[in-house]
PDB file of C-alpha atoms in Angstrom:
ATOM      1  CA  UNK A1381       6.577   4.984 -47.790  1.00  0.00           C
ATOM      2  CA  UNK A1382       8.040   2.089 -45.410  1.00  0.00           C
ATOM      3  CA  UNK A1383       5.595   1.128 -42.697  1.00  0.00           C
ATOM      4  CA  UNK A1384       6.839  -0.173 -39.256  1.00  0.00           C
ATOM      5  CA  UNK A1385       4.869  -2.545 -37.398  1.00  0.00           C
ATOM      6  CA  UNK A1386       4.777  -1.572 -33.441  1.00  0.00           C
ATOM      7  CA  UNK A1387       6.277  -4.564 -31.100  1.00  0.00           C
ATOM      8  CA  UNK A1388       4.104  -6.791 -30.013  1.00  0.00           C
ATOM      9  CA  UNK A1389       3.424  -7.265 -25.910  1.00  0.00           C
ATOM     10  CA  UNK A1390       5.535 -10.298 -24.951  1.00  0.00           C
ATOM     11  CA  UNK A1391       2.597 -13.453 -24.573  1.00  0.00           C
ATOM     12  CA  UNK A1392       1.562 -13.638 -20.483  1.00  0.00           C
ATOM     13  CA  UNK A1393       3.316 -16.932 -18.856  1.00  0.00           C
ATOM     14  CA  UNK A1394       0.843 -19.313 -17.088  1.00  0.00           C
ATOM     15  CA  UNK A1395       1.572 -17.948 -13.630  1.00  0.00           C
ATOM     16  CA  UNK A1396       0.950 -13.883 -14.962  1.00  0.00           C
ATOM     17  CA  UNK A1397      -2.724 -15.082 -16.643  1.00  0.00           C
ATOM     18  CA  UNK A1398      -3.245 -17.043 -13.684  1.00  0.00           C
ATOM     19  CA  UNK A1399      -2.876 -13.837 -11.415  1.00  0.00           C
ATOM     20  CA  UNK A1400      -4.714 -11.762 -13.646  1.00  0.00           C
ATOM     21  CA  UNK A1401      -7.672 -13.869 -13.272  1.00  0.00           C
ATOM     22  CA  UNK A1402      -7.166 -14.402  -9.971  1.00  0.00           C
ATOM     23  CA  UNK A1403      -7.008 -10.502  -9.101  1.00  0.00           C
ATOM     24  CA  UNK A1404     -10.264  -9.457 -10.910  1.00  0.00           C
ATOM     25  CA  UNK A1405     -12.417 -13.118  -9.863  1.00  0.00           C
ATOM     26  CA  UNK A1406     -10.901 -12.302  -6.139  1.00  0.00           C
ATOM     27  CA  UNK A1407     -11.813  -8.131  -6.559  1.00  0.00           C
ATOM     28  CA  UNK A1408     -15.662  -9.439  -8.627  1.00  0.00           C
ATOM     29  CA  UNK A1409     -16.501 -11.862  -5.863  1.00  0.00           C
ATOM     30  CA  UNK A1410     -14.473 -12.424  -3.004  1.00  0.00           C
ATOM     31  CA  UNK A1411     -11.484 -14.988  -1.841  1.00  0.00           C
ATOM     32  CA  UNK A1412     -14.239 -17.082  -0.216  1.00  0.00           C
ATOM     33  CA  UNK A1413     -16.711 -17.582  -3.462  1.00  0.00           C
ATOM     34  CA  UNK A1414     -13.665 -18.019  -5.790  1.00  0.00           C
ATOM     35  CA  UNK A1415     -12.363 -21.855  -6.520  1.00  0.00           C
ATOM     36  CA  UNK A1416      -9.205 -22.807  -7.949  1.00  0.00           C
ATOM     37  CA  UNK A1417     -11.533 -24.466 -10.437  1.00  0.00           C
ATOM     38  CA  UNK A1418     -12.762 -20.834 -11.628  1.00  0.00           C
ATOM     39  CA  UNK A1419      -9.411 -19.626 -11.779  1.00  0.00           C
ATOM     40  CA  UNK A1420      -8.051 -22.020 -13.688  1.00  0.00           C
ATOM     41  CA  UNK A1421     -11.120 -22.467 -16.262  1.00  0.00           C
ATOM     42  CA  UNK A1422     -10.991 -18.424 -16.730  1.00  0.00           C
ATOM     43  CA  UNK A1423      -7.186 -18.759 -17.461  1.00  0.00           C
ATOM     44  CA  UNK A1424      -7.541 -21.377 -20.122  1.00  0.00           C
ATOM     45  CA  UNK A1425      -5.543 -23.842 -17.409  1.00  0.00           C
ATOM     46  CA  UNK A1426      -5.996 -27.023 -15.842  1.00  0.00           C
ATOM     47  CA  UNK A1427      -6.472 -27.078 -12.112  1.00  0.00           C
ATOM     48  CA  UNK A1428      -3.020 -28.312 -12.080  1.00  0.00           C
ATOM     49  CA  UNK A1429      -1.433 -25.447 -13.087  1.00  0.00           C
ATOM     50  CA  UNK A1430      -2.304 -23.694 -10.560  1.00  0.00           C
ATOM     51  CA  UNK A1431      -0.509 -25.712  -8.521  1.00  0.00           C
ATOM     52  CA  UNK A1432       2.350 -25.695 -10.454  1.00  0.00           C
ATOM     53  CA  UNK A1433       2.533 -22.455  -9.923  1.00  0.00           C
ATOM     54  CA  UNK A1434       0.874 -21.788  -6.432  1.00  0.00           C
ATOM     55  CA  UNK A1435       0.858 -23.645  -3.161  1.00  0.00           C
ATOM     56  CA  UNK A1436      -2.668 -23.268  -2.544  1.00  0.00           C
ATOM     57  CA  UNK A1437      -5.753 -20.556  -3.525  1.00  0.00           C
ATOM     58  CA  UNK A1438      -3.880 -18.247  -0.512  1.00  0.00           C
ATOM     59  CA  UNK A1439      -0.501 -18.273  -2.076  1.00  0.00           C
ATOM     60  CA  UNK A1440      -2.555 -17.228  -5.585  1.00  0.00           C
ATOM     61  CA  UNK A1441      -4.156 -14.799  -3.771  1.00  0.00           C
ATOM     62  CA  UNK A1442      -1.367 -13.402  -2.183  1.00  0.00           C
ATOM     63  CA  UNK A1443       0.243 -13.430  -5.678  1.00  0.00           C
ATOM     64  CA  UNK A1444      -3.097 -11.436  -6.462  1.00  0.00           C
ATOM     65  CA  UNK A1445      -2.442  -8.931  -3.576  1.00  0.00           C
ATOM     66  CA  UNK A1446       0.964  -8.044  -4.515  1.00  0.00           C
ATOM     67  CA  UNK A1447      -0.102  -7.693  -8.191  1.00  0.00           C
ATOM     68  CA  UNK A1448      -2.611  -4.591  -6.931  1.00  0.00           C
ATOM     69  CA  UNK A1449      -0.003  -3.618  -5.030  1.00  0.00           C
ATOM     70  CA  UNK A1450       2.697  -3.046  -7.883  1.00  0.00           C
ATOM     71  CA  UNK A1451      -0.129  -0.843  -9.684  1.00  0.00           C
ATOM     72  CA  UNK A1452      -0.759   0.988  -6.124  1.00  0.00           C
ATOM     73  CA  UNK A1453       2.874   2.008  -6.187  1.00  0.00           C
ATOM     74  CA  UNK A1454       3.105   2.585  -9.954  1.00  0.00           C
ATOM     75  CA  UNK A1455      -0.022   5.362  -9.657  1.00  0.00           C
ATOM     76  CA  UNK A1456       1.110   7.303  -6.761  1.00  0.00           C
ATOM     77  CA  UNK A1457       5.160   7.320  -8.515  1.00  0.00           C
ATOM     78  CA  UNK A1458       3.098   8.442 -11.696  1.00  0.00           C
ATOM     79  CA  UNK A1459       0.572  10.723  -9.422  1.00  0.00           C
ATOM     80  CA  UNK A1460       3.269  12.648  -7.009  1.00  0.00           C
ATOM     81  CA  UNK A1461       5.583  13.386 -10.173  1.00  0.00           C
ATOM     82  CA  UNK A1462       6.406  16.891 -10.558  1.00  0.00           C
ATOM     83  CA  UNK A1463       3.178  17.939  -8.377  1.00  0.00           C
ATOM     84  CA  UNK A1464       5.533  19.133  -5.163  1.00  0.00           C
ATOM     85  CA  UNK A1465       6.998  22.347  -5.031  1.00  0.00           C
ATOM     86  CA  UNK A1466       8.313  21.490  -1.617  1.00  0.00           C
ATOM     87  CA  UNK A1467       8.621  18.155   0.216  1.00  0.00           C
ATOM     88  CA  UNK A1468       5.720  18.720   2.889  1.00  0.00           C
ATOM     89  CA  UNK A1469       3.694  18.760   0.301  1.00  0.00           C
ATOM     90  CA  UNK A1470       5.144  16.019  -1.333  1.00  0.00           C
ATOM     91  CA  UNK A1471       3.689  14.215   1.462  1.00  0.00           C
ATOM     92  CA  UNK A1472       0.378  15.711   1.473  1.00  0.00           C
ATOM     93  CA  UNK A1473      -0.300  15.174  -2.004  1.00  0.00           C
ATOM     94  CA  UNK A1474       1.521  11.298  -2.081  1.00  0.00           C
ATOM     95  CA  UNK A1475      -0.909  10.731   0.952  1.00  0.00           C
ATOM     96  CA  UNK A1476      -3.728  11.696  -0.554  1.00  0.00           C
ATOM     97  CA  UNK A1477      -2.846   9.759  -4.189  1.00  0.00           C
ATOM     98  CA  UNK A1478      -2.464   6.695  -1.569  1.00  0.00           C
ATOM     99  CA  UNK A1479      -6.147   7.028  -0.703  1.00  0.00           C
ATOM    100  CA  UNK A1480      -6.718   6.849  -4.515  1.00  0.00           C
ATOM    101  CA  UNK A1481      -5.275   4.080  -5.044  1.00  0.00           C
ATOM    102  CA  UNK A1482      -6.471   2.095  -2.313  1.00  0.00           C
ATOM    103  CA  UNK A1483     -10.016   3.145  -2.997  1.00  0.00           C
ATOM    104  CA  UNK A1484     -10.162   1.488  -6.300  1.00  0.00           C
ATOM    105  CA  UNK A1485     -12.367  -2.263  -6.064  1.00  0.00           C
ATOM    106  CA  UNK A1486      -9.726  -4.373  -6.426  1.00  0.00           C
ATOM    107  CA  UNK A1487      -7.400  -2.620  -4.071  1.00  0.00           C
ATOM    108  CA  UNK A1488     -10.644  -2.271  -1.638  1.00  0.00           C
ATOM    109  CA  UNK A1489     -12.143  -6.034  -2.134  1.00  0.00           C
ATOM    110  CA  UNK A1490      -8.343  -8.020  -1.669  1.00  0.00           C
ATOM    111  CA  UNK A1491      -5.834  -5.390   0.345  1.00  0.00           C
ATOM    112  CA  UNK A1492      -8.847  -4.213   2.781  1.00  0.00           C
ATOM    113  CA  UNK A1493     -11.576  -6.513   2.770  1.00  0.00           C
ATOM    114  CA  UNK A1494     -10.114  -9.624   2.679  1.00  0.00           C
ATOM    115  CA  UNK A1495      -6.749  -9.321   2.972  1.00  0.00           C
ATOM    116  CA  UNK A1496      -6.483  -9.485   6.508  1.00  0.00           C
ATOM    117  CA  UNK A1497      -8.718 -12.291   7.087  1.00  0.00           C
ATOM    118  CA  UNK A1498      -6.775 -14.526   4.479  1.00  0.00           C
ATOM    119  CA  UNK A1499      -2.993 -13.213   5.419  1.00  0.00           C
ATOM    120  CA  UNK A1500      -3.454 -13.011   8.975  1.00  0.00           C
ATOM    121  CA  UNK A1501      -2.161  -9.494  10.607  1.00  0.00           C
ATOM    122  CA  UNK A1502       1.397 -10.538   9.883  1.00  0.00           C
ATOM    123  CA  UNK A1503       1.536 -11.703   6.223  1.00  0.00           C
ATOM    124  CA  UNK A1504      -0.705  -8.764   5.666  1.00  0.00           C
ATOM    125  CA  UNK A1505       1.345  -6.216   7.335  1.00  0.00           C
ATOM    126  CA  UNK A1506       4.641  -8.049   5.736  1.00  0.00           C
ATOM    127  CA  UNK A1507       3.357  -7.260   2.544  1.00  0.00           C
ATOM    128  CA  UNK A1508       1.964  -3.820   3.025  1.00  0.00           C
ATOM    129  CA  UNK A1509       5.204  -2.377   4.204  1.00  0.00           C
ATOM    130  CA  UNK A1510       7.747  -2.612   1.115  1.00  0.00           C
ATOM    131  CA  UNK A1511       4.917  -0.197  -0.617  1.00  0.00           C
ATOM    132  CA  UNK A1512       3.514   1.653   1.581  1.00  0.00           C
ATOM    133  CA  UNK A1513       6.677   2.660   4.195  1.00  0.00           C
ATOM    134  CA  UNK A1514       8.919   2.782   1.246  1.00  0.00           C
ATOM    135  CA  UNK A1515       6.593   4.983  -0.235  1.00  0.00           C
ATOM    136  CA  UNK A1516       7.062   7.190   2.762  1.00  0.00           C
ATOM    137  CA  UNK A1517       9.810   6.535   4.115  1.00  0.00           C
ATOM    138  CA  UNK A1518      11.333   8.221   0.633  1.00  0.00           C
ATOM    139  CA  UNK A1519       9.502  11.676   1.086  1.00  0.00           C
ATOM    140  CA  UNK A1520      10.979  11.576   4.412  1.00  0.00           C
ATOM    141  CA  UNK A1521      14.465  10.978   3.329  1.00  0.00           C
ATOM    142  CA  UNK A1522      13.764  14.474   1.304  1.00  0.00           C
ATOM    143  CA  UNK A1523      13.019  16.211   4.241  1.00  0.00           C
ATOM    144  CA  UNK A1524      16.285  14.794   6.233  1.00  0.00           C
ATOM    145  CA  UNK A1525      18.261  15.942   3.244  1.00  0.00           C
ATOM    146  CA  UNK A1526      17.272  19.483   3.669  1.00  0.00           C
ATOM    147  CA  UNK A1527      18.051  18.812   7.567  1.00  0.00           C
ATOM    148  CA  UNK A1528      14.504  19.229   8.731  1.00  0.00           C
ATOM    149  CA  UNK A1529      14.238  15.868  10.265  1.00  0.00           C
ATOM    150  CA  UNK A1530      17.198  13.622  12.254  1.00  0.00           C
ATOM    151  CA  UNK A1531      17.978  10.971   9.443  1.00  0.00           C
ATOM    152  CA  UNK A1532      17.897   8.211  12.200  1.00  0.00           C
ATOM    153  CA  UNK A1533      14.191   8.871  12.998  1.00  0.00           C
ATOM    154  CA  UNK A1534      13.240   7.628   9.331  1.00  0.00           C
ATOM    155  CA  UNK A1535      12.679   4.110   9.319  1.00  0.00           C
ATOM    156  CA  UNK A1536      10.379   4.635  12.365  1.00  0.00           C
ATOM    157  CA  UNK A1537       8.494   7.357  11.571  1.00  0.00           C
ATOM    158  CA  UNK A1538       7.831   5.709   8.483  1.00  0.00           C
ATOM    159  CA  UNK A1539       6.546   2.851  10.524  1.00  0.00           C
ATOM    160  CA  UNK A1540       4.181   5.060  12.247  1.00  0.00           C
ATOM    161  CA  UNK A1541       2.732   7.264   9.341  1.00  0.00           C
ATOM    162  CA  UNK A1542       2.740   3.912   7.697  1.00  0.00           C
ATOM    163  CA  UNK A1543       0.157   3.280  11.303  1.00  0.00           C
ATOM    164  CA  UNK A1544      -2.042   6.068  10.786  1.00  0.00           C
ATOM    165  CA  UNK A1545      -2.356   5.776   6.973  1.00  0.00           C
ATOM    166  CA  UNK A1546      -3.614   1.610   7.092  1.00  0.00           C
ATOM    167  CA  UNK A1547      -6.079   2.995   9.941  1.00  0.00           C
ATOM    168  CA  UNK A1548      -7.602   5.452   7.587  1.00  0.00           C
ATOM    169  CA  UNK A1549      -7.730   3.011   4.918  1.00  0.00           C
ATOM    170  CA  UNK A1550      -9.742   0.314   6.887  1.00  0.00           C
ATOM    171  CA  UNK A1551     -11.760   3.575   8.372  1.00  0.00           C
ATOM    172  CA  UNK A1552     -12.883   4.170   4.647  1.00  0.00           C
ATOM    173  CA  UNK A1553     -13.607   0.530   3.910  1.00  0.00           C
ATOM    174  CA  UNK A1554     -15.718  -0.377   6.603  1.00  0.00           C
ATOM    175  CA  UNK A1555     -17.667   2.850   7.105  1.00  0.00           C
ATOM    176  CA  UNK A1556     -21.259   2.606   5.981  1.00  0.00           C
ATOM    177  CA  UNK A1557     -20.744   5.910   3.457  1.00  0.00           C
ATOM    178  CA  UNK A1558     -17.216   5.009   1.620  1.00  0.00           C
ATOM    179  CA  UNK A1559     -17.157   8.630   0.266  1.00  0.00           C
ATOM    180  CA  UNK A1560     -17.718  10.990   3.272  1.00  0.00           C
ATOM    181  CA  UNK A1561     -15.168   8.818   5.669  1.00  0.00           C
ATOM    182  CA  UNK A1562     -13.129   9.624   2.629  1.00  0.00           C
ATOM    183  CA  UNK A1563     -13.547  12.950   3.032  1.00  0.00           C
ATOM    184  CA  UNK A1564     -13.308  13.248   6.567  1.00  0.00           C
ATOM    185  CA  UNK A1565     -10.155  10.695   6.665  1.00  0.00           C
ATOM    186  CA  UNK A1566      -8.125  12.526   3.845  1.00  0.00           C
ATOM    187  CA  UNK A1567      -8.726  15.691   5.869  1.00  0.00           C
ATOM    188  CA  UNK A1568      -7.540  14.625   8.948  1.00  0.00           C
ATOM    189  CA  UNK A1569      -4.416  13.077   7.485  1.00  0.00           C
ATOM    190  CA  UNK A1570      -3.281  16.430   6.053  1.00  0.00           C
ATOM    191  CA  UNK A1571      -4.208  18.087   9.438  1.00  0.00           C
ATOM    192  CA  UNK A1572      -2.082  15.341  11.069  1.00  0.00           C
ATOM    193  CA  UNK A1573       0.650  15.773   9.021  1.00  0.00           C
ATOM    194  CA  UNK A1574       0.787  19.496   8.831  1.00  0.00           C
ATOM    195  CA  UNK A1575       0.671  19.556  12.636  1.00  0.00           C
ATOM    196  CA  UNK A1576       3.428  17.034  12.662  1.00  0.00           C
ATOM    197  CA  UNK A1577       5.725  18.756  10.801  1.00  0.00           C
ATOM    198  CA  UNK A1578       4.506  22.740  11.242  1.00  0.00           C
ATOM    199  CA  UNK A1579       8.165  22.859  13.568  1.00  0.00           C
ATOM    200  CA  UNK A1580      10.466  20.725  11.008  1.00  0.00           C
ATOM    201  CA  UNK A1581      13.423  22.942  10.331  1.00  0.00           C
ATOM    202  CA  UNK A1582      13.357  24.483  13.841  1.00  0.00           C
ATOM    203  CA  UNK A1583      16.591  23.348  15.889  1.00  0.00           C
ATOM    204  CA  UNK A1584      16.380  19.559  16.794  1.00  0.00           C
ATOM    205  CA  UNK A1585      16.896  18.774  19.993  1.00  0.00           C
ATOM    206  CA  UNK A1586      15.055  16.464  22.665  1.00  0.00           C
ATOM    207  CA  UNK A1587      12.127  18.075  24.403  1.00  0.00           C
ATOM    208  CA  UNK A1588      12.723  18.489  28.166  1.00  0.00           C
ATOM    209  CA  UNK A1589       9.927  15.763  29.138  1.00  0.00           C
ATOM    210  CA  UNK A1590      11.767  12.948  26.917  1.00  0.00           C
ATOM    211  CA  UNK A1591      14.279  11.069  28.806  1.00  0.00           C
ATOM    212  CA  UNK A1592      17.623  10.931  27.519  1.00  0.00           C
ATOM    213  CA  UNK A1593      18.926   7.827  29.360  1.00  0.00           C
ATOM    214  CA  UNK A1594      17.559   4.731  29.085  1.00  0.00           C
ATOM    215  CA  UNK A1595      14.849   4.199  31.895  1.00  0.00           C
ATOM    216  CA  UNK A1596      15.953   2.661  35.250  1.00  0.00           C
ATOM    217  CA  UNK A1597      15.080  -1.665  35.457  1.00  0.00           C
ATOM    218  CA  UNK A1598      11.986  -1.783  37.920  1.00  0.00           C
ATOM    219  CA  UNK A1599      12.900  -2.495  41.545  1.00  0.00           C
ATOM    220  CA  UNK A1600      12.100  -6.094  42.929  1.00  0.00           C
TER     221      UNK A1600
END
């Protein structure tokens, strides 16, 4: 009988072992009681390596960040497959597989907790979108396919959901009982989005109260 030996994992390049350190030191204790020192020492690396590699500990971190942030998209893809009968629910159940995700410690501690304080509302929000409003933005696409939503209202309404989802997120992580704001947030996104899109597949047109001309310059 011939035996096969399985592949082996290709060996992790200095920058990849430096990020995985980085991510759980950064998700164990926090950006601010985390040295480059640590980082490197943990990685088997001289503090000069890390700078081979990184600019300084907020470009590692933010190397960090998007490293939770690959797994964050790679668990709801994995999550939402085959779960939908119908792309509202798609939606619903993506939404709520987001939450997941997000909830985990290292997602909490570096996309929530510190995230913003070390990115600034920009970098942070720069590096949000490509998951989280592609995310959505594709279940949207589904539902302009079918012709239940203008396919020129995408992008924004991605940008919005996108809005209301991050608010919910930080909701969660700063409340005082992580699990019932959970709860209560998770709820109130499916209401939100129900509501939203209870009419989608009626005949589009512009409601009566929405102008259809831009508005008139303000008199001097």
């Amino acid at each position: 009988m011939s035996m096969t030996s399985s592949p082996r994992a290709a060996p992790l390049t200095n920058r990849q072992r430096l990020v995985v350190h980085a991510r759980r030191l950064f998700a164990e204790k926090g950006f601010a009681e985390v040295s480059v020192d640590e980082v490197a020492a943990a990685a088997g690396l001289t503090k000069g390596a890390v700078y081979y590699q990184f600019k300084d500990k907020t470009d590692l971190f933010r190397a960090a960040c998007e490293s939770v942030l690959a797994d964050v998209r790679d668990k709801v893809d994995t999550a939402t497959m085959g779960q939908s009968a119908h792309h509202l629910d798609e939606i619903v159940i993506g939404a709520d597989r987001l939450y997941d995700a997000y909830e985990a410690p290292d997602a909490r501690r570096l996309l929530l907790v510190d995230g913003l304080t070390v990115l600034g509302v920009d970098g942070w929000t720069a590096m949000q979108e490509p998951v989280g409003i592609g995310l959505i933005a594709h279940a949207l696409t589904h539902l302009a396919e079918d012709g239940r939503l203008e396919p020129d209202v995408v992008p924004a309404l991605a940008h919005l959901m996108f809005g209301a989802f991050v608010q919910g997120v930080l909701r969660i992580a700063a409340a005082a009982d992580p699990q019932a704001a959970s709860r209560d947030v998770r709820r109130a996104t499916r209401t939100l989005t129900q509501a939203l899109f209870s009419g989608a597949g009626a005949p589009l047109k512009e409601p009566a109260w929405l102008p259809l001309s831009p508005p008139l310059p303000p008199t001097s």
